[in-house]
PDB file of C-alpha atoms in Angstrom:
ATOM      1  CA  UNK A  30      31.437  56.719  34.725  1.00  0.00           C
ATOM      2  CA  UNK A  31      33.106  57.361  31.474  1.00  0.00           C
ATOM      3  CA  UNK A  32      37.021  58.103  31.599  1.00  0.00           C
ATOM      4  CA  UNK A  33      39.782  58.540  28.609  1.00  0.00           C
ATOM      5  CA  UNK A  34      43.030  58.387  30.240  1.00  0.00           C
ATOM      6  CA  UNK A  35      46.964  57.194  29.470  1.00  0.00           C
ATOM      7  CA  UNK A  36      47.093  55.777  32.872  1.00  0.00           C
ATOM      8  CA  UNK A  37      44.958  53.191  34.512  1.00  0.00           C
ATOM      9  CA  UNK A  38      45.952  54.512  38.232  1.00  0.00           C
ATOM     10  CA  UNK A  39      42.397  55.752  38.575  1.00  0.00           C
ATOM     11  CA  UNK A  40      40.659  53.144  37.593  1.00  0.00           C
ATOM     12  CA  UNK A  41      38.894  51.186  40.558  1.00  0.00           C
ATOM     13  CA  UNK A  42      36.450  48.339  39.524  1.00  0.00           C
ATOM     14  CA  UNK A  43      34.770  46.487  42.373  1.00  0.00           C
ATOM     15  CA  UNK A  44      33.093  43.913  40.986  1.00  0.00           C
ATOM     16  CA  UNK A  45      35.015  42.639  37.683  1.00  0.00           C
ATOM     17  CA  UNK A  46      33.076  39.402  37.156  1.00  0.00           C
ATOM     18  CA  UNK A  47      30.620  42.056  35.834  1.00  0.00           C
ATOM     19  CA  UNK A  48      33.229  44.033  33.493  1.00  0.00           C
ATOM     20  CA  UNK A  49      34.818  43.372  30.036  1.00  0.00           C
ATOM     21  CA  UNK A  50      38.719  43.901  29.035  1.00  0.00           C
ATOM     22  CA  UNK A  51      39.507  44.613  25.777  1.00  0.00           C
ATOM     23  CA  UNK A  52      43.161  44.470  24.635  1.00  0.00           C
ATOM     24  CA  UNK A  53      44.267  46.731  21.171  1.00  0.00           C
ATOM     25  CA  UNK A  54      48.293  46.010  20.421  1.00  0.00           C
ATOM     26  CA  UNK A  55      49.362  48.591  18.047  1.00  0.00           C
ATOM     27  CA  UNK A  56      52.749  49.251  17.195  1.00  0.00           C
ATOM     28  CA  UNK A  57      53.601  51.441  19.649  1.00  0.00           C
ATOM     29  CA  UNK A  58      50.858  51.280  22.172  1.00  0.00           C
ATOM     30  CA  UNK A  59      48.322  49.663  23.978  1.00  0.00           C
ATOM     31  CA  UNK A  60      44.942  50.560  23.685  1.00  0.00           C
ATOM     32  CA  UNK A  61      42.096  49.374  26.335  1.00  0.00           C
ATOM     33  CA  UNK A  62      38.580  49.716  27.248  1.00  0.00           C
ATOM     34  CA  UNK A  63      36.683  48.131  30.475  1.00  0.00           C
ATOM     35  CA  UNK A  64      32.886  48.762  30.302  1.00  0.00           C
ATOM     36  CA  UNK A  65      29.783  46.184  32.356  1.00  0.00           C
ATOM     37  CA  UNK A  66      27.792  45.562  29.529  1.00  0.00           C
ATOM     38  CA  UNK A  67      24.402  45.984  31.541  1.00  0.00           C
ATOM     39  CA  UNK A  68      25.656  49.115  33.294  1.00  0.00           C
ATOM     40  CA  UNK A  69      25.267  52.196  31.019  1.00  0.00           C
ATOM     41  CA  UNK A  70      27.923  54.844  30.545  1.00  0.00           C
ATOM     42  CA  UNK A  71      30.176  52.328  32.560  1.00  0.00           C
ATOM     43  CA  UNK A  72      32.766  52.966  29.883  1.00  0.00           C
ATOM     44  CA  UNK A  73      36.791  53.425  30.675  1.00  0.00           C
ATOM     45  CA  UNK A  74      39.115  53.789  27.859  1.00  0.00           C
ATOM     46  CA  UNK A  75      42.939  54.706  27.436  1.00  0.00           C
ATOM     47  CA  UNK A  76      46.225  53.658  25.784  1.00  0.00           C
ATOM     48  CA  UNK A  77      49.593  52.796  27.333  1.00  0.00           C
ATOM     49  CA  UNK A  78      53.103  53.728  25.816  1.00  0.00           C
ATOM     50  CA  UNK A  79      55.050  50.935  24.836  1.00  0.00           C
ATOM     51  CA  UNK A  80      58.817  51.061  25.918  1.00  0.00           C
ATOM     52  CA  UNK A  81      60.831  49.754  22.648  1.00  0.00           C
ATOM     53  CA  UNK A  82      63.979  50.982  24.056  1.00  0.00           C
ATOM     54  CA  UNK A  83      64.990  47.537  24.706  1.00  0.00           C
ATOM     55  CA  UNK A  84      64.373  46.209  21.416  1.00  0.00           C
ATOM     56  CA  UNK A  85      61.763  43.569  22.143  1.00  0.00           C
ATOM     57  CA  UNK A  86      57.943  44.192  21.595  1.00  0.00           C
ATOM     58  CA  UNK A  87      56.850  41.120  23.292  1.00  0.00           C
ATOM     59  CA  UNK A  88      59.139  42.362  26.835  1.00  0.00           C
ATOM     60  CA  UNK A  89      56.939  45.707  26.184  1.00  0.00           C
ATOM     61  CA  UNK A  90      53.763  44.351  26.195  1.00  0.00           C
ATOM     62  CA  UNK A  91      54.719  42.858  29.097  1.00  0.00           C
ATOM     63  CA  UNK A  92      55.785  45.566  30.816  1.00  0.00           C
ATOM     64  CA  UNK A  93      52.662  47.871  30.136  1.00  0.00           C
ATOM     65  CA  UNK A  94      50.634  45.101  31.040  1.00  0.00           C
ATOM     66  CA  UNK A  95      52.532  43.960  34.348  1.00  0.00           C
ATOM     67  CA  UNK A  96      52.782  47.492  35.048  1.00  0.00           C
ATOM     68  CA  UNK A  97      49.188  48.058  35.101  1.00  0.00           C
ATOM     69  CA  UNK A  98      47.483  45.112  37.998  1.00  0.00           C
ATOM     70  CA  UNK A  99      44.049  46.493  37.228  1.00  0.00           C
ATOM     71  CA  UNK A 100      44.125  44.762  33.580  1.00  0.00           C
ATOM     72  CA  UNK A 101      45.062  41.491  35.798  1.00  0.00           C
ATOM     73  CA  UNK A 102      41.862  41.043  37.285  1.00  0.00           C
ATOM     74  CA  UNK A 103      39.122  38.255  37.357  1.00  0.00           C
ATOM     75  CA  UNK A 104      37.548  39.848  34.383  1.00  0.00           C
ATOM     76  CA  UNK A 105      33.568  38.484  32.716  1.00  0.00           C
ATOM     77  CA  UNK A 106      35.711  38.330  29.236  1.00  0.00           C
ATOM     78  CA  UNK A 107      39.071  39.043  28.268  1.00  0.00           C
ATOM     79  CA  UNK A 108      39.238  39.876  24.292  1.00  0.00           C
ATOM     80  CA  UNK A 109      42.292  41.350  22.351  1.00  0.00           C
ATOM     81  CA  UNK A 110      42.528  42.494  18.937  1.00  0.00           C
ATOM     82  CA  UNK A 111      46.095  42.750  17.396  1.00  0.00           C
ATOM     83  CA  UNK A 112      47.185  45.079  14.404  1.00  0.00           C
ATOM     84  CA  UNK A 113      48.828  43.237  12.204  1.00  0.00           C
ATOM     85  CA  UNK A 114      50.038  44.186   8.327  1.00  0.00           C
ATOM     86  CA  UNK A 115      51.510  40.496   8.094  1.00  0.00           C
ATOM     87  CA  UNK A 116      47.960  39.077   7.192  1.00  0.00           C
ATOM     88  CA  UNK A 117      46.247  37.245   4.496  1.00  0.00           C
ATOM     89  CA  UNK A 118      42.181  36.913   4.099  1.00  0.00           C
ATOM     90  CA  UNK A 119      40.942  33.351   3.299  1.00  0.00           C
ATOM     91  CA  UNK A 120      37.905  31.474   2.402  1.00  0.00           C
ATOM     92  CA  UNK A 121      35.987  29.503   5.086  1.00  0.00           C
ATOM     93  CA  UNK A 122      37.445  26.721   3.663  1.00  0.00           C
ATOM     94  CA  UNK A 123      40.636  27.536   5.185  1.00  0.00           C
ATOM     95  CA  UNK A 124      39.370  26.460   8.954  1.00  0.00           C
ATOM     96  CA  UNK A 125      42.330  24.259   9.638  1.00  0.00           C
ATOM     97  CA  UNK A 126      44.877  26.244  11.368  1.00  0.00           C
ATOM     98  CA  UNK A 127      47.315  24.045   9.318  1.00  0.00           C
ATOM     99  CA  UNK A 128      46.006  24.138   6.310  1.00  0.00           C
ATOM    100  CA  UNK A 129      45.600  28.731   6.964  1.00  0.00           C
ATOM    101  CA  UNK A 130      49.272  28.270   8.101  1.00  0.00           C
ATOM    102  CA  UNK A 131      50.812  26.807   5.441  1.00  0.00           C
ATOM    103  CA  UNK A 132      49.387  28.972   3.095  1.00  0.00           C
ATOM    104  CA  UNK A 133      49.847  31.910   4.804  1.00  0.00           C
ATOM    105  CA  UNK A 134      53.741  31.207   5.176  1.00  0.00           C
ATOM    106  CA  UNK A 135      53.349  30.579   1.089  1.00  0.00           C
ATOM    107  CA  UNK A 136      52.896  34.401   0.809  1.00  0.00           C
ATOM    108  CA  UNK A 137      54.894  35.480   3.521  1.00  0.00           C
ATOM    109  CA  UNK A 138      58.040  32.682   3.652  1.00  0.00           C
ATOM    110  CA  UNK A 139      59.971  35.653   5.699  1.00  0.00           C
ATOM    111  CA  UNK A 140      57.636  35.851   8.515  1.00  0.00           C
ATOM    112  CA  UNK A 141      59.008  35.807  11.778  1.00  0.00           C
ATOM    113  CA  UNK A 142      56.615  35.883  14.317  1.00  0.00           C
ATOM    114  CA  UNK A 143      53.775  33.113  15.747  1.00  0.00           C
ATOM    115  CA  UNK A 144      50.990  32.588  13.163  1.00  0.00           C
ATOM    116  CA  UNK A 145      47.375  33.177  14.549  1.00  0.00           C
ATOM    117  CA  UNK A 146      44.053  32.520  13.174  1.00  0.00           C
ATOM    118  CA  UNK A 147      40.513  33.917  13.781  1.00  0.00           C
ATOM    119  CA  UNK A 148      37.054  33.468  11.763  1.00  0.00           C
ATOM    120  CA  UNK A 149      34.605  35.981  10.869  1.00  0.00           C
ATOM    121  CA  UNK A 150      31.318  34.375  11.001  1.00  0.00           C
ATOM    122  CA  UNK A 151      29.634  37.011   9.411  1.00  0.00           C
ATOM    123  CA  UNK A 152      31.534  37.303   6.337  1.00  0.00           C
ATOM    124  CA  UNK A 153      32.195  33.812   5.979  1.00  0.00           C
ATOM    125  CA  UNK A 154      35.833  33.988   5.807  1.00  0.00           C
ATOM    126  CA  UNK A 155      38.726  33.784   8.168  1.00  0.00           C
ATOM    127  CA  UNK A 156      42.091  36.131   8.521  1.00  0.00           C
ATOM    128  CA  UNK A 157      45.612  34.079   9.003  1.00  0.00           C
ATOM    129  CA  UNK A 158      47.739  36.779  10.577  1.00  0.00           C
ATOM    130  CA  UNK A 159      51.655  37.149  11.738  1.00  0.00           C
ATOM    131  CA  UNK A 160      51.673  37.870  15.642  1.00  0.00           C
ATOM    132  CA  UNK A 161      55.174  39.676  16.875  1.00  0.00           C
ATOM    133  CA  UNK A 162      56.788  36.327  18.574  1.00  0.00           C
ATOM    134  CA  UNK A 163      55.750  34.958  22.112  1.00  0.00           C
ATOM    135  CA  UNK A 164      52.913  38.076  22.419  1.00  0.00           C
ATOM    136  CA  UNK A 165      50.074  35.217  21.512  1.00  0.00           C
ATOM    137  CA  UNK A 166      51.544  32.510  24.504  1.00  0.00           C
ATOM    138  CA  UNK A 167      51.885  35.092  26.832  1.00  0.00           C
ATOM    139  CA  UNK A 168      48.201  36.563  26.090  1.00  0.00           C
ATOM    140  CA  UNK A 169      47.025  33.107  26.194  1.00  0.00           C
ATOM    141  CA  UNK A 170      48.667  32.263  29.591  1.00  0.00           C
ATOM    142  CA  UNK A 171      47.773  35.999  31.152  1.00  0.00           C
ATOM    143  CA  UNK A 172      44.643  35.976  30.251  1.00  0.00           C
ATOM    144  CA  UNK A 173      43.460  32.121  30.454  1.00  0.00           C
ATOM    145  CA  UNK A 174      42.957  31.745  26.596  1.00  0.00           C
ATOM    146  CA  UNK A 175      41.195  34.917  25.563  1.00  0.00           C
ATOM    147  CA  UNK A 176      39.939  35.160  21.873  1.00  0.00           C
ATOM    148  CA  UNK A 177      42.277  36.772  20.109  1.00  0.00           C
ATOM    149  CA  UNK A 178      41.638  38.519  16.107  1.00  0.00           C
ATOM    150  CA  UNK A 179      43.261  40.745  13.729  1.00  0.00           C
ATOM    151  CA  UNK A 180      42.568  44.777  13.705  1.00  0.00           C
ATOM    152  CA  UNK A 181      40.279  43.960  10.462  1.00  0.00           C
ATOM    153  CA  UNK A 182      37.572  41.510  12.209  1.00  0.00           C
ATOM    154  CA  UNK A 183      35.407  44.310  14.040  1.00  0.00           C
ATOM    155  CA  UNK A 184      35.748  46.369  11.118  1.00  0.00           C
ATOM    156  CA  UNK A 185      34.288  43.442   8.595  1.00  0.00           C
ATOM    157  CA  UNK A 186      31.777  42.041  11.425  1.00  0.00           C
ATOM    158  CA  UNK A 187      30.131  45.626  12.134  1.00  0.00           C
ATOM    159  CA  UNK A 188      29.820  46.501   8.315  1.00  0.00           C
ATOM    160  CA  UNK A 189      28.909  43.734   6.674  1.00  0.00           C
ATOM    161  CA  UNK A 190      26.080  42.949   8.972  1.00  0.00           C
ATOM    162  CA  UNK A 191      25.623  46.986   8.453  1.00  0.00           C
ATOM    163  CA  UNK A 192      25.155  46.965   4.946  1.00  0.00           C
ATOM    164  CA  UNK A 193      22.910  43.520   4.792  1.00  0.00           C
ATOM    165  CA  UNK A 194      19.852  46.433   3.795  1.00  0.00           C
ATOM    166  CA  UNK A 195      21.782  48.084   1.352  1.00  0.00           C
ATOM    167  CA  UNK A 196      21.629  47.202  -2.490  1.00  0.00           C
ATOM    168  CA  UNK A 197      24.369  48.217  -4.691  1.00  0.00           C
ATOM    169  CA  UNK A 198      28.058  49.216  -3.543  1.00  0.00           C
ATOM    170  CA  UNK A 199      30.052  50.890  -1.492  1.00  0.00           C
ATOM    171  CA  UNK A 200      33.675  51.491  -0.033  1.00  0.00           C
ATOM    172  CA  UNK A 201      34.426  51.838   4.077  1.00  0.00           C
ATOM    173  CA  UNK A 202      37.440  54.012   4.629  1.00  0.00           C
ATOM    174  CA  UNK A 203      39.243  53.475   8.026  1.00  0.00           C
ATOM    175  CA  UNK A 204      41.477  56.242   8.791  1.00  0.00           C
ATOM    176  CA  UNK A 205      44.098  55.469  12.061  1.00  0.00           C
ATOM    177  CA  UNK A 206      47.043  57.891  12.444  1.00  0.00           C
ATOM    178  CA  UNK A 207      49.432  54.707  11.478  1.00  0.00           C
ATOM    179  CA  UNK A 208      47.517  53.562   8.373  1.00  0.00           C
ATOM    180  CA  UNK A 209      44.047  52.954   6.768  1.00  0.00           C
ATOM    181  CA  UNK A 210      41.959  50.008   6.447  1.00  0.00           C
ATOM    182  CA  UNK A 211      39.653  49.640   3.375  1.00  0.00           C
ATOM    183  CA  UNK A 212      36.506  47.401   3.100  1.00  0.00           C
ATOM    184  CA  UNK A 213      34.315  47.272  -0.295  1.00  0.00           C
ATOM    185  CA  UNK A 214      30.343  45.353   0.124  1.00  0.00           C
ATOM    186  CA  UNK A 215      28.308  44.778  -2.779  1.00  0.00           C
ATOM    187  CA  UNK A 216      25.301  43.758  -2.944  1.00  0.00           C
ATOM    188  CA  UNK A 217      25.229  42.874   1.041  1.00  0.00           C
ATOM    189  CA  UNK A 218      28.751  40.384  -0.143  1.00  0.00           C
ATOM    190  CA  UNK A 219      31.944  41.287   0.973  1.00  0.00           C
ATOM    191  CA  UNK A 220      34.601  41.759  -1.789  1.00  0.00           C
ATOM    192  CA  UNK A 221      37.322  44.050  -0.714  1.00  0.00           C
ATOM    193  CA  UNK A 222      39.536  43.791   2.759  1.00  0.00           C
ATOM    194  CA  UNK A 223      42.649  45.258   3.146  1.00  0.00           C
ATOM    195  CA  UNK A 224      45.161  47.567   4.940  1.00  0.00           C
ATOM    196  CA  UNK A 225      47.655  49.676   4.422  1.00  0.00           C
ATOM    197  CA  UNK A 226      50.543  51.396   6.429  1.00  0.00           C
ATOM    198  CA  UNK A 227      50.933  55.084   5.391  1.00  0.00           C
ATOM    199  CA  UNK A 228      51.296  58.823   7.764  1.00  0.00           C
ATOM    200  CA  UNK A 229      50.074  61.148   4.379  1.00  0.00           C
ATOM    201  CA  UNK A 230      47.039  62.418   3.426  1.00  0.00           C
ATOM    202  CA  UNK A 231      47.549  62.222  -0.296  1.00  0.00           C
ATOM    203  CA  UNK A 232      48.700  58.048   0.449  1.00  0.00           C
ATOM    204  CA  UNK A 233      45.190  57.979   1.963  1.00  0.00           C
ATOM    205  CA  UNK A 234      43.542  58.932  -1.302  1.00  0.00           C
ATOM    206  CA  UNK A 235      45.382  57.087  -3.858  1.00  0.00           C
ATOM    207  CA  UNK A 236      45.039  53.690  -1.858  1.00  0.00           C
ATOM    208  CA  UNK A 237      41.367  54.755  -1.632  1.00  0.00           C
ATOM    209  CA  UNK A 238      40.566  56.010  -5.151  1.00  0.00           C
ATOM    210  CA  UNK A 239      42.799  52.628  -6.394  1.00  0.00           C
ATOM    211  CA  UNK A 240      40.619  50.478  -4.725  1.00  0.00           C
ATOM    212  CA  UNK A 241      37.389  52.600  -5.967  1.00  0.00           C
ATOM    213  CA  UNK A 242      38.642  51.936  -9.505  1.00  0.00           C
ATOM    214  CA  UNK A 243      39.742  48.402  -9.342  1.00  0.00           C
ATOM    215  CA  UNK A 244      36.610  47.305  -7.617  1.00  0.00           C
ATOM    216  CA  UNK A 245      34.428  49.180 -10.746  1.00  0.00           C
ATOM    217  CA  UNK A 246      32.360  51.352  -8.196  1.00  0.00           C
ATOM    218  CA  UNK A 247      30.652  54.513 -10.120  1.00  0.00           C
ATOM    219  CA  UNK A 248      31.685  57.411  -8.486  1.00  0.00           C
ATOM    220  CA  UNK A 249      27.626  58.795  -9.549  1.00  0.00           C
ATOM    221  CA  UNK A 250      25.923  55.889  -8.112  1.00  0.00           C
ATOM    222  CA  UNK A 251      27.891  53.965  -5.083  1.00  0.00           C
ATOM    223  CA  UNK A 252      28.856  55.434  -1.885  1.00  0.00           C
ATOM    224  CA  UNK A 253      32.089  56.016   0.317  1.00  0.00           C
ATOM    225  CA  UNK A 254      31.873  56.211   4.193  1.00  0.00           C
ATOM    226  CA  UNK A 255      34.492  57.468   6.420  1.00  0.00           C
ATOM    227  CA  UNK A 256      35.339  56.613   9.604  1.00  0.00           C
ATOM    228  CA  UNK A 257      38.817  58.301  11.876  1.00  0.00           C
ATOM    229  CA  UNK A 258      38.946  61.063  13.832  1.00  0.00           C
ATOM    230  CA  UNK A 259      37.146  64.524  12.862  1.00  0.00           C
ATOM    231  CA  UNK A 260      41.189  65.859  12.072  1.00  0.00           C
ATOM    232  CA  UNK A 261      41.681  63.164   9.618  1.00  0.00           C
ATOM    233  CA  UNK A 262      38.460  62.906   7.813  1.00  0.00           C
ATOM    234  CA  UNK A 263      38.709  65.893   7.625  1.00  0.00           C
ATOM    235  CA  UNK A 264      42.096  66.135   5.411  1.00  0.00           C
ATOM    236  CA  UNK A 265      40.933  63.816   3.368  1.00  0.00           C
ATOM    237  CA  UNK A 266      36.896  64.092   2.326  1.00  0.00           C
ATOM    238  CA  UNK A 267      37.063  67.397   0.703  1.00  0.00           C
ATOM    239  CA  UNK A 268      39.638  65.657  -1.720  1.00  0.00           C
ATOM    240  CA  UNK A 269      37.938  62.528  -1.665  1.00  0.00           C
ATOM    241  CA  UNK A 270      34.453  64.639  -3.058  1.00  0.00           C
ATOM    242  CA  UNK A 271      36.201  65.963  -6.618  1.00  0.00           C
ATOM    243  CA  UNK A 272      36.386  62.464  -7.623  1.00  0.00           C
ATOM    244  CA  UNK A 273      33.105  60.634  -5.822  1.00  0.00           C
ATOM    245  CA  UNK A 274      29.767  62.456  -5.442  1.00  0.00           C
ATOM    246  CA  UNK A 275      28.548  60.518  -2.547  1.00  0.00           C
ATOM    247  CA  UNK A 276      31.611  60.786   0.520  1.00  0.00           C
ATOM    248  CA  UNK A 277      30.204  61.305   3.813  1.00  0.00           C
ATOM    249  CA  UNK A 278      31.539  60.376   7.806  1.00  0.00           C
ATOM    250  CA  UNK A 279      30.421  57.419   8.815  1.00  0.00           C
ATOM    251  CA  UNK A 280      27.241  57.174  11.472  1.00  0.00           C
ATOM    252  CA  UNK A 281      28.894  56.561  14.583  1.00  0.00           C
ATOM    253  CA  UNK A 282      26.400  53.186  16.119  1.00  0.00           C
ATOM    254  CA  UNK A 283      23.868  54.523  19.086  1.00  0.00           C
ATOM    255  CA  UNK A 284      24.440  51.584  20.638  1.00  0.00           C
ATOM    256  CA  UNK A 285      27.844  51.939  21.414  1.00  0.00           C
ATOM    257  CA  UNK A 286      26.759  55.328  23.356  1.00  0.00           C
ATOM    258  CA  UNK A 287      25.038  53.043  25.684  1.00  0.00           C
ATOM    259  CA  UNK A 288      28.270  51.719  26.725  1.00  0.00           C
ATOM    260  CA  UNK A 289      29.812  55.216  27.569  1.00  0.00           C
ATOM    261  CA  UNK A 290      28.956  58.906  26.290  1.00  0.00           C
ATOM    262  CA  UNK A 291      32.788  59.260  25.442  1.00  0.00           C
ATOM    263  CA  UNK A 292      32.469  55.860  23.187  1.00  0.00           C
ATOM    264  CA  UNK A 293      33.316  58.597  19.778  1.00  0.00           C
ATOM    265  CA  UNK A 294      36.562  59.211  21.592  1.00  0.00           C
ATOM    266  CA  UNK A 295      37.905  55.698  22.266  1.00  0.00           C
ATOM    267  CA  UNK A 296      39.863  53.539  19.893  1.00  0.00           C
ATOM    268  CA  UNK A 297      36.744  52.444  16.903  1.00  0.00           C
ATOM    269  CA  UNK A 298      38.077  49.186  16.617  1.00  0.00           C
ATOM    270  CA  UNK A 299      37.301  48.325  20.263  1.00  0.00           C
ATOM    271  CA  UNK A 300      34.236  49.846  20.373  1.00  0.00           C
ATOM    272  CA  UNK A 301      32.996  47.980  17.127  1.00  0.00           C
ATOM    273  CA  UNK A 302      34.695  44.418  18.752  1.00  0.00           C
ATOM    274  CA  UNK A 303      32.189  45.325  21.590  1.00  0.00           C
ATOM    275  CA  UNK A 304      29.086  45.754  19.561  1.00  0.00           C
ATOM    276  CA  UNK A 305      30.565  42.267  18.204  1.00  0.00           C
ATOM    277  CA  UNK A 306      29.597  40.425  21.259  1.00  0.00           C
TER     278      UNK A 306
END
């Protein structure tokens, strides 16, 4: 039972103790996927449209969510992942939400929203990230105190432990229709995280080929994978490939088509926070 949809009117689960909700807020939308972990192809997966009209992201959020009673059941797990560009990656030192807060509000002293904090165990770091205000208390209270992480931590997670094989470097290229996400591993450590807002192609490549430079990969030796849909990898390798021999797409993980044959088409960020579990 594998379903892509904007609605969840369809959607009928009988036994949810069994099934896991995953949460996505993006700016404008958000993104979900249900799937029983030990039933194969059990995967559902869809967005919902926020309604900004009023002005107020956390009363949309709401909305899509009240709006939607299927998301409001007894669920196995509850996880959400939040895109954030208000976000600052520190060392595992930094496990003290105080201590991550205060210097997180030394770098962005404008911030406005609630401050959240999640740890990536596999890359030994954490991410202190800006949350638009009230969305993390009502999550919290909705969802009986779901873990909650940036739009970076499936990304990191999945290709660090990825890479642990690989010797040498390379650069991970995120593509999303709002912005990209760049990650750069060498020598199985990660050294590079970041994230960038931009709609163009050629904003795509400079941030990418920037970070290629800075980081000293050799565009003979090290590699570049690419992950997005085929529409926007595919405006951007054949550029990417003057400048770096190795560029290819990204091997999508088999085990994530366990969870659902349609697993390419939903949001990679949930699928990847699944594999996380």
């Amino acid at each position: 039972m594998s379903n892509l949809s904007s609605t969840t009117a369809h959607i009928d689960i009988q036994r949810p103790e069994y099934w896991t909700l995953q949460l996505a807020l993006a700016p404008k939308e958000v993104q979900y996927t249900l799937f029983d972990i030990d039933e194969e192809n059990s995967l559902i997966s869809g967005s919902l449209p926020l309604d900004l009209s009023g002005g107020s992201y956390l009363k949309a959020v709401e909305n899509a969510i009240y709006d939607n009673p299927v998301l409001l059941n007894d669920y196995r797990q509850v996880r959400v992942l939040v895109q954030s560009q208000h976000f600052m990656i520190l060392p595992a030192e930094f496990s003290d939400e105080l201590d991550a807060q205060d210097a997180f509000e030394a770098m962005y002293a404008d911030a406005e929203g609630d401050f959240a904090l999640c740890t990536l165990p596999r890359c030994g770091v954490n991410i202190g990230y800006e949350v638009p205000k009230g969305v993390l208390g009502f999550l919290r209270r909705t969802f009986n105190m779901p873990p909650i992480v940036h739009h970076l931590y499936p990304l990191m997670e999945h290709f660090k432990l990825q890479d642990e094989r690989r010797t040498g470097a390379c650069l991970h290229l995120n593509l999303r229709e709002e912005g990209i996400d760049i990650l750069i591993i060498r020598d199985r450590e990660l050294v590079m995280a970041n994230s960038f807002p931009c709609t163009v192609t050629a904003d795509a490549i400079y941030y990418t080929l920037n970070a290629w430079q800075n980081f000293g990969l050799d565009a003979t030796k090290n590699e570049l994978f690419v992950t997005g849909s085929k529409a926007l990898r595919d405006a951007t390798i054949p550029t990417l490939r003057k400048y770096i021999n190795y560029v290819m797409p990204s091997i999508f993980p088999a085990a994530a088509l366990r969870i659902g044959q349609d697993a390419v088409k939903a949001p990679l960020s949930l699928i990847l926070l699944a594999l996380c579990e």
